[in-house]
Amino acid sequence: MSKKISLLGSTGSIGTQALDVVRRHREEYEVVALTAGHNIDLLAKQIIEFRPKVAILKKYEDANHLSRILPTNRTRILHGDDGLETAVSMPETELVLNALVGSRGLTPSYLALKNGKDLALANKESLVSGGMLMTKLAARNGKQIIPVDSEHSAIFQCLNSENKNEVKRVVLTASGGPFRTWSRESINRATLEDALNHPNWSMGRKITIDSATMMNKGLEIIEAAWLFDLTNEQIDVLIHPQSIVHSMVEFQDTSVLAQMGLPDMRVPIQYALSWPKRLKNHLNSLDLLSIGALTFEAPNVEKFPCLRLAREALVVGKTLPCVMNAANDFLVESFLQGKISVYQISDYIERVMHQHVPFEYLELEELIEVENWTRSKLKSFF
């Protein structure tokens, strides 16, 4: 029997690579729902190829246009938040792959788990903002959160047959992004083109900027804490420019397990879709002889203050990680629009975090209110 999947964010970087995995394993998977933002043309092609039962666009006008250009198609075209809720709650859906970008992935992750679906999570922001809510909901409904990020997939794989109570620490690796060897003064003058020039990975614009500021690794620290029940002190970060070792787990006896592979997101995506089994793929095998050397270095927190801010948010907890994440979303978009410089991202994040009074949250609606407060506060800064 094929696994039935609802794919959120099908036209983005993770979404298109996920469909490439499905394309090569037709007997294993059936796509029952596709969602996209505004890319009507690509979504139309995906509908024709994969024939989902429903497809969702963000706006009514786009959905109406898609319906007109696919008049004989049997796929039901929906739009907006109601459409997203349909995609994650369909009775036939077994696994929701959330590949949405940023804070907008929070509510669909919550609804997927609430509706009793396993969640393959590429949207790390869901756990950063609402980790307590998500993990409790998954446990209550007996559902699995399967990480898609290469680093968390690596840890997940290393822990598969191990006793999690014997974990001493985990080590998240980071490429260092485009600014690894730059001085702080050079980074401060960096252009958008500079920040989008990632040395190893092909990713969407938002996550590429997060990699440049190393907020991506900060978000991953918080995500790892929730996924694997770890404290801040149990999570280390190492810069690994070759991006071959995706992460490591050290156990109480000081044994270290690492997961390695070439930097291709289709590997962790395929594992998340196929778990608990592994499938063959067509990708190149790792050739350590051709790589020659694997190197590691400590991250420079002075050059990349987002790492410090993420750890502060994790230690304080409550609603502070939600503020940090919402602020980063808003400010990365501002940077992409040319409104602010690289270091103004971390400067404004720190400023809004320190103006927030963190509180314990119980409901999704409280997190949404915190996100709205954060965006409103940031708009008053510039």
Tab-separated table of C-alpha atoms in Angstrom:
chain	number	residue	atom	x	y	z
A	1	MET	CA	0.000	0.000	0.000
A	2	SER	CA	1.343	3.443	-0.905
A	3	LYS	CA	1.752	6.066	1.817
A	4	LYS	CA	-0.648	8.962	1.277
A	5	ILE	CA	0.957	12.368	1.668
A	6	SER	CA	-0.248	15.950	1.939
A	7	LEU	CA	2.577	18.238	0.847
A	8	LEU	CA	2.482	21.827	2.093
A	9	GLY	CA	4.675	24.181	0.082
A	10	SER	CA	4.967	22.032	-3.022
A	11	THR	CA	6.463	24.734	-5.276
A	12	GLY	CA	9.312	25.705	-2.932
A	13	SER	CA	12.783	24.217	-2.660
A	14	ILE	CA	11.893	21.405	-0.241
A	15	GLY	CA	8.548	20.794	-1.932
A	16	THR	CA	9.960	20.330	-5.422
A	17	GLN	CA	12.691	18.035	-4.110
A	18	ALA	CA	10.098	16.022	-2.185
A	19	LEU	CA	8.127	15.534	-5.401
A	20	ASP	CA	11.321	14.375	-7.084
A	21	VAL	CA	11.558	11.674	-4.402
A	22	VAL	CA	7.916	10.703	-4.995
A	23	ARG	CA	8.486	10.695	-8.757
A	24	ARG	CA	11.197	8.067	-8.357
A	25	HIS	CA	9.167	5.900	-5.956
A	26	ARG	CA	5.676	5.921	-7.417
A	27	GLU	CA	4.857	2.557	-5.851
A	28	GLU	CA	5.631	3.884	-2.370
A	29	TYR	CA	3.768	7.197	-2.247
A	30	GLU	CA	0.553	8.857	-3.332
A	31	VAL	CA	0.218	12.633	-3.142
A	32	VAL	CA	-3.333	13.478	-2.056
A	33	ALA	CA	-2.897	17.226	-1.447
A	34	LEU	CA	-0.591	19.962	-2.736
A	35	THR	CA	-0.414	23.517	-1.441
A	36	ALA	CA	1.412	26.547	-2.816
A	37	GLY	CA	1.580	30.290	-2.321
A	38	HIS	CA	1.373	32.091	-5.661
A	39	ASN	CA	3.189	29.903	-8.198
A	40	ILE	CA	0.166	28.965	-10.291
A	41	ASP	CA	2.060	27.683	-13.314
A	42	LEU	CA	4.257	25.257	-11.407
A	43	LEU	CA	1.369	24.051	-9.252
A	44	ALA	CA	-0.655	23.390	-12.397
A	45	LYS	CA	2.148	21.200	-13.757
A	46	GLN	CA	2.364	19.350	-10.448
A	47	ILE	CA	-1.387	18.731	-10.446
A	48	ILE	CA	-1.262	17.285	-13.950
A	49	GLU	CA	1.612	14.981	-13.010
A	50	PHE	CA	0.607	13.839	-9.510
A	51	ARG	CA	-3.216	14.164	-9.656
A	52	PRO	CA	-3.884	15.080	-6.020
A	53	LYS	CA	-7.431	15.130	-4.699
A	54	VAL	CA	-7.064	18.749	-3.574
A	55	ALA	CA	-4.735	21.643	-4.366
A	56	ILE	CA	-4.587	24.893	-2.435
A	57	LEU	CA	-3.336	28.378	-3.258
A	58	LYS	CA	-3.075	31.302	-0.879
A	59	LYS	CA	-5.485	33.679	-2.638
A	60	TYR	CA	-8.976	33.188	-4.025
A	61	GLU	CA	-8.134	34.944	-7.315
A	62	ASP	CA	-5.205	32.581	-7.918
A	63	ALA	CA	-7.307	29.531	-7.096
A	64	ASN	CA	-10.034	30.748	-9.443
A	65	HIS	CA	-7.484	31.263	-12.219
A	66	LEU	CA	-6.039	27.780	-11.651
A	67	SER	CA	-9.525	26.290	-11.897
A	68	ARG	CA	-10.029	28.021	-15.239
A	69	ILE	CA	-6.775	26.777	-16.777
A	70	LEU	CA	-7.442	23.212	-15.568
A	71	PRO	CA	-11.164	22.963	-16.358
A	72	THR	CA	-11.284	19.192	-16.884
A	73	ASN	CA	-9.065	18.348	-13.946
A	74	ARG	CA	-10.553	16.235	-11.139
A	75	THR	CA	-8.487	17.969	-8.458
A	76	ARG	CA	-10.534	20.198	-6.172
A	77	ILE	CA	-9.005	23.695	-6.052
A	78	LEU	CA	-9.228	25.521	-2.721
A	79	HIS	CA	-7.611	28.599	-1.195
A	80	GLY	CA	-6.541	30.244	2.021
A	81	ASP	CA	-6.426	28.945	5.581
A	82	ASP	CA	-9.553	26.817	5.135
A	83	GLY	CA	-7.890	25.108	2.211
A	84	LEU	CA	-4.765	24.409	4.255
A	85	GLU	CA	-6.866	22.930	7.031
A	86	THR	CA	-8.527	20.627	4.498
A	87	ALA	CA	-5.128	19.487	3.254
A	88	VAL	CA	-3.911	18.470	6.716
A	89	SER	CA	-7.161	16.890	7.910
A	90	MET	CA	-8.217	14.705	4.957
A	91	PRO	CA	-9.160	11.218	6.250
A	92	GLU	CA	-6.899	9.492	3.724
A	93	THR	CA	-3.805	11.545	4.591
A	94	GLU	CA	-1.293	9.538	6.617
A	95	LEU	CA	1.658	11.926	6.572
A	96	VAL	CA	1.794	15.712	6.291
A	97	LEU	CA	5.074	17.095	4.957
A	98	ASN	CA	5.215	20.715	6.103
A	99	ALA	CA	7.648	22.532	3.809
A	100	LEU	CA	6.156	25.989	4.354
A	101	VAL	CA	8.563	28.832	5.051
A	102	GLY	CA	8.656	30.711	8.331
A	103	SER	CA	5.942	31.382	10.892
A	104	ARG	CA	3.092	30.536	8.532
A	105	GLY	CA	3.934	26.862	9.044
A	106	LEU	CA	2.935	26.971	12.718
A	107	THR	CA	-0.836	26.564	12.406
A	108	PRO	CA	-0.754	23.791	9.755
A	109	SER	CA	1.694	21.778	11.906
A	110	TYR	CA	-0.630	22.125	14.874
A	111	LEU	CA	-3.683	21.136	12.832
A	112	ALA	CA	-1.923	18.130	11.299
A	113	LEU	CA	-1.059	16.744	14.725
A	114	LYS	CA	-4.485	17.659	16.106
A	115	ASN	CA	-6.092	15.691	13.268
A	116	GLY	CA	-4.005	12.611	14.034
A	117	LYS	CA	-1.433	12.804	11.236
A	118	ASP	CA	2.255	12.020	11.419
A	119	LEU	CA	4.253	15.160	10.645
A	120	ALA	CA	7.373	15.285	8.479
A	121	LEU	CA	8.704	18.668	9.515
A	122	ALA	CA	10.834	20.881	7.309
A	123	ASN	CA	9.301	23.968	8.911
A	124	LYS	CA	11.562	24.229	11.965
A	125	GLU	CA	9.752	27.412	13.004
A	126	SER	CA	6.776	25.310	14.163
A	127	LEU	CA	8.845	23.839	16.994
A	128	VAL	CA	10.777	27.031	17.667
A	129	SER	CA	7.586	28.999	18.275
A	130	GLY	CA	5.351	26.290	19.709
A	131	GLY	CA	7.547	23.382	20.756
A	132	MET	CA	5.711	22.673	23.995
A	133	LEU	CA	2.337	22.681	22.237
A	134	MET	CA	3.499	20.515	19.314
A	135	THR	CA	5.310	17.862	21.311
A	136	LYS	CA	2.490	17.473	23.827
A	137	LEU	CA	-0.062	17.188	21.029
A	138	ALA	CA	2.019	14.585	19.196
A	139	ALA	CA	2.450	12.537	22.375
A	140	ARG	CA	-1.223	12.772	23.278
A	141	ASN	CA	-2.312	11.576	19.820
A	142	GLY	CA	0.431	8.959	19.496
A	143	LYS	CA	1.888	10.658	16.405
A	144	GLN	CA	5.446	11.072	15.223
A	145	ILE	CA	7.256	14.302	14.355
A	146	ILE	CA	9.870	13.239	11.811
A	147	PRO	CA	12.571	15.851	11.132
A	148	VAL	CA	13.405	16.768	7.539
A	149	ASP	CA	16.258	19.218	8.193
A	150	SER	CA	19.517	17.423	7.417
A	151	GLU	CA	20.930	18.093	10.906
A	152	HIS	CA	17.932	16.809	12.822
A	153	SER	CA	17.460	13.924	10.425
A	154	ALA	CA	21.067	12.977	11.210
A	155	ILE	CA	20.385	12.967	14.958
A	156	PHE	CA	17.105	11.102	14.417
A	157	GLN	CA	18.960	8.428	12.443
A	158	CYS	CA	21.769	8.139	15.002
A	159	LEU	CA	19.193	7.613	17.773
A	160	ASN	CA	17.058	5.067	15.921
A	161	SER	CA	18.268	2.010	17.842
A	162	GLU	CA	19.718	3.778	20.846
A	163	ASN	CA	18.500	4.557	24.350
A	164	LYS	CA	17.794	8.285	24.326
A	165	ASN	CA	18.398	8.432	28.084
A	166	GLU	CA	22.050	7.617	27.398
A	167	VAL	CA	22.642	10.715	25.251
A	168	LYS	CA	25.300	13.036	26.645
A	169	ARG	CA	25.078	15.720	23.974
A	170	VAL	CA	24.432	16.351	20.300
A	171	VAL	CA	26.600	18.341	17.909
A	172	LEU	CA	24.854	20.268	15.149
A	173	THR	CA	27.111	21.032	12.224
A	174	ALA	CA	26.938	24.186	10.152
A	175	SER	CA	28.549	25.085	6.851
A	176	GLY	CA	29.239	28.593	8.117
A	177	GLY	CA	27.314	30.061	5.202
A	178	PRO	CA	28.668	32.646	2.761
A	179	PHE	CA	30.195	34.838	5.498
A	180	ARG	CA	32.237	32.191	7.353
A	181	THR	CA	35.603	33.780	6.492
A	182	TRP	CA	34.416	37.396	6.302
A	183	SER	CA	35.235	40.003	8.935
A	184	ARG	CA	32.422	41.628	10.872
A	185	GLU	CA	33.101	44.896	9.026
A	186	SER	CA	32.787	43.150	5.648
A	187	ILE	CA	29.582	41.408	6.686
A	188	ASN	CA	28.125	44.757	7.700
A	189	ARG	CA	28.631	45.958	4.104
A	190	ALA	CA	27.317	42.764	2.505
A	191	THR	CA	24.783	42.970	-0.295
A	192	LEU	CA	21.740	40.804	-0.823
A	193	GLU	CA	23.604	38.982	-3.588
A	194	ASP	CA	26.455	38.232	-1.173
A	195	ALA	CA	24.081	36.837	1.442
A	196	LEU	CA	22.277	34.604	-1.064
A	197	ASN	CA	25.524	33.051	-2.321
A	198	HIS	CA	25.544	29.892	-0.192
A	199	PRO	CA	28.640	27.733	-0.758
A	200	ASN	CA	27.078	24.257	-0.418
A	201	TRP	CA	23.293	24.081	-0.318
A	202	SER	CA	20.563	25.048	-2.781
A	203	MET	CA	17.750	26.491	-0.667
A	204	GLY	CA	14.991	29.067	-0.709
A	205	ARG	CA	15.787	32.746	-0.142
A	206	LYS	CA	14.600	32.949	3.454
A	207	ILE	CA	16.561	29.956	4.725
A	208	THR	CA	19.625	31.081	2.734
A	209	ILE	CA	19.597	34.431	4.564
A	210	ASP	CA	19.114	32.560	7.854
A	211	SER	CA	22.221	30.563	6.982
A	212	ALA	CA	24.148	33.766	6.263
A	213	THR	CA	23.281	35.197	9.708
A	214	MET	CA	23.498	31.731	11.301
A	215	MET	CA	20.007	32.214	12.692
A	216	ASN	CA	19.259	28.983	10.869
A	217	LYS	CA	21.542	27.193	13.332
A	218	GLY	CA	19.993	29.111	16.198
A	219	LEU	CA	16.560	27.911	15.180
A	220	GLU	CA	17.940	24.391	14.898
A	221	ILE	CA	19.282	24.532	18.466
A	222	ILE	CA	15.758	25.206	19.747
A	223	GLU	CA	14.215	22.638	17.402
A	224	ALA	CA	16.686	19.983	18.606
A	225	ALA	CA	15.821	20.732	22.227
A	226	TRP	CA	12.146	19.938	21.555
A	227	LEU	CA	12.640	17.036	19.161
A	228	PHE	CA	15.071	15.142	21.378
A	229	ASP	CA	14.239	16.475	24.872
A	230	LEU	CA	17.591	18.191	25.374
A	231	THR	CA	18.798	21.122	27.425
A	232	ASN	CA	20.750	24.061	26.018
A	233	GLU	CA	23.924	22.625	27.579
A	234	GLN	CA	23.462	19.350	25.678
A	235	ILE	CA	23.495	21.046	22.246
A	236	ASP	CA	26.766	22.119	20.664
A	237	VAL	CA	27.455	23.696	17.264
A	238	LEU	CA	30.520	23.159	15.084
A	239	ILE	CA	31.328	24.837	11.784
A	240	HIS	CA	32.008	22.132	9.189
A	241	PRO	CA	32.615	23.778	5.798
A	242	GLN	CA	32.398	20.566	3.759
A	243	SER	CA	28.806	19.795	4.921
A	244	ILE	CA	29.507	16.047	4.914
A	245	VAL	CA	28.957	15.274	8.607
A	246	HIS	CA	25.370	16.394	9.093
A	247	SER	CA	25.349	16.056	12.882
A	248	MET	CA	26.668	13.848	15.687
A	249	VAL	CA	25.442	12.294	18.915
A	250	GLU	CA	27.731	11.630	21.873
A	251	PHE	CA	26.595	9.049	24.433
A	252	GLN	CA	27.399	8.715	28.125
A	253	ASP	CA	30.302	6.348	27.383
A	254	THR	CA	31.806	9.050	25.065
A	255	SER	CA	31.061	7.018	21.932
A	256	VAL	CA	30.052	9.320	19.070
A	257	LEU	CA	27.774	8.393	16.191
A	258	ALA	CA	27.694	10.640	13.108
A	259	GLN	CA	25.538	10.595	9.993
A	260	MET	CA	27.371	11.554	6.807
A	261	GLY	CA	26.478	12.109	3.180
A	262	LEU	CA	26.767	14.537	0.306
A	263	PRO	CA	24.835	17.801	0.810
A	264	ASP	CA	21.603	16.918	-0.994
A	265	MET	CA	18.265	17.550	0.721
A	266	ARG	CA	16.626	14.696	-1.149
A	267	VAL	CA	18.356	12.257	1.204
A	268	PRO	CA	16.763	13.475	4.481
A	269	ILE	CA	13.477	14.178	2.657
A	270	GLN	CA	13.351	10.597	1.381
A	271	TYR	CA	14.183	9.220	4.818
A	272	ALA	CA	11.397	11.267	6.417
A	273	LEU	CA	8.905	9.991	3.846
A	274	SER	CA	10.025	6.354	3.978
A	275	TRP	CA	10.683	6.045	7.719
A	276	PRO	CA	10.940	3.563	9.377
A	277	LYS	CA	12.442	1.884	6.306
A	278	ARG	CA	15.091	3.019	3.842
A	279	LEU	CA	14.704	3.104	0.069
A	280	LYS	CA	17.299	3.070	-2.671
A	281	ASN	CA	17.943	6.314	-4.490
A	282	HIS	CA	19.752	7.401	-7.637
A	283	LEU	CA	22.101	9.902	-5.972
A	284	ASN	CA	25.886	9.722	-5.911
A	285	SER	CA	27.535	7.882	-3.030
A	286	LEU	CA	29.874	9.645	-0.629
A	287	ASP	CA	33.492	9.394	-1.766
A	288	LEU	CA	35.688	10.433	1.153
A	289	LEU	CA	38.875	9.947	-0.867
A	290	SER	CA	37.836	12.633	-3.333
A	291	ILE	CA	36.880	14.997	-0.504
A	292	GLY	CA	40.209	14.403	1.201
A	293	ALA	CA	39.678	16.142	4.555
A	294	LEU	CA	36.875	17.020	6.945
A	295	THR	CA	37.497	20.111	9.056
A	296	PHE	CA	35.753	21.672	12.042
A	297	GLU	CA	35.925	25.002	13.837
A	298	ALA	CA	34.094	26.850	16.582
A	299	PRO	CA	31.380	29.340	15.584
A	300	ASN	CA	32.171	33.016	16.099
A	301	VAL	CA	29.325	34.354	18.216
A	302	GLU	CA	30.620	37.924	17.906
A	303	LYS	CA	30.268	37.778	14.121
A	304	PHE	CA	27.007	35.805	14.323
A	305	PRO	CA	25.006	37.135	17.319
A	306	CYS	CA	21.859	35.243	16.258
A	307	LEU	CA	23.386	32.135	17.850
A	308	ARG	CA	23.553	33.931	21.209
A	309	LEU	CA	20.000	35.231	20.855
A	310	ALA	CA	18.657	31.761	20.079
A	311	ARG	CA	20.298	30.280	23.147
A	312	GLU	CA	18.901	33.107	25.266
A	313	ALA	CA	15.434	32.393	23.897
A	314	LEU	CA	15.795	28.664	24.613
A	315	VAL	CA	16.981	29.187	28.196
A	316	VAL	CA	14.228	31.705	29.026
A	317	GLY	CA	11.645	29.680	27.117
A	318	LYS	CA	7.949	30.483	27.389
A	319	THR	CA	6.940	32.852	24.555
A	320	LEU	CA	10.405	34.314	23.965
A	321	PRO	CA	11.358	31.861	21.157
A	322	CYS	CA	8.102	32.769	19.411
A	323	VAL	CA	9.050	36.466	19.535
A	324	MET	CA	12.536	35.735	18.241
A	325	ASN	CA	11.217	33.639	15.366
A	326	ALA	CA	8.494	36.091	14.342
A	327	ALA	CA	11.009	38.939	14.478
A	328	ASN	CA	13.462	37.034	12.315
A	329	ASP	CA	10.746	36.288	9.756
A	330	PHE	CA	9.798	39.960	9.522
A	331	LEU	CA	13.381	41.228	9.419
A	332	VAL	CA	14.651	38.724	6.849
A	333	GLU	CA	11.852	39.847	4.559
A	334	SER	CA	12.848	43.461	5.237
A	335	PHE	CA	16.437	42.610	4.314
A	336	LEU	CA	15.304	40.867	1.120
A	337	GLN	CA	13.429	44.070	0.244
A	338	GLY	CA	16.566	46.168	0.785
A	339	LYS	CA	15.184	48.028	3.812
A	340	ILE	CA	17.828	47.014	6.378
A	341	SER	CA	21.407	45.708	6.544
A	342	VAL	CA	22.570	42.264	7.669
A	343	TYR	CA	23.384	43.235	11.253
A	344	GLN	CA	20.153	45.150	11.686
A	345	ILE	CA	18.453	41.753	11.582
A	346	SER	CA	20.085	40.626	14.839
A	347	ASP	CA	20.026	44.136	16.343
A	348	TYR	CA	16.262	44.483	15.941
A	349	ILE	CA	15.630	40.888	17.065
A	350	GLU	CA	17.496	41.560	20.291
A	351	ARG	CA	15.690	44.825	20.831
A	352	VAL	CA	12.204	43.335	20.461
A	353	MET	CA	13.090	40.263	22.544
A	354	HIS	CA	14.135	42.498	25.420
A	355	GLN	CA	10.888	44.480	25.202
A	356	HIS	CA	8.785	41.339	25.532
A	357	VAL	CA	7.654	39.919	28.866
A	358	PRO	CA	7.653	36.125	28.324
A	359	PHE	CA	4.710	34.105	29.612
A	360	GLU	CA	3.638	30.471	29.685
A	361	TYR	CA	1.296	29.666	26.800
A	362	LEU	CA	-1.332	26.958	26.514
A	363	GLU	CA	-3.087	27.621	23.224
A	364	LEU	CA	-2.146	28.251	19.610
A	365	GLU	CA	-4.071	31.515	19.650
A	366	GLU	CA	-1.723	32.920	22.292
A	367	LEU	CA	1.257	32.295	20.020
A	368	ILE	CA	-0.494	33.992	17.116
A	369	GLU	CA	-1.136	37.032	19.328
A	370	VAL	CA	2.566	37.096	20.279
A	371	GLU	CA	3.548	36.990	16.602
A	372	ASN	CA	1.194	39.887	15.857
A	373	TRP	CA	2.599	41.880	18.794
A	374	THR	CA	6.137	41.270	17.538
A	375	ARG	CA	5.415	42.456	14.000
A	376	SER	CA	3.598	45.519	15.286
A	377	LYS	CA	6.472	46.408	17.590
A	378	LEU	CA	9.035	45.990	14.800
A	379	LYS	CA	7.081	48.277	12.475
A	380	SER	CA	7.485	51.035	15.050
A	381	PHE	CA	11.286	50.694	14.925
A	382	PHE	CA	11.722	51.827	11.292
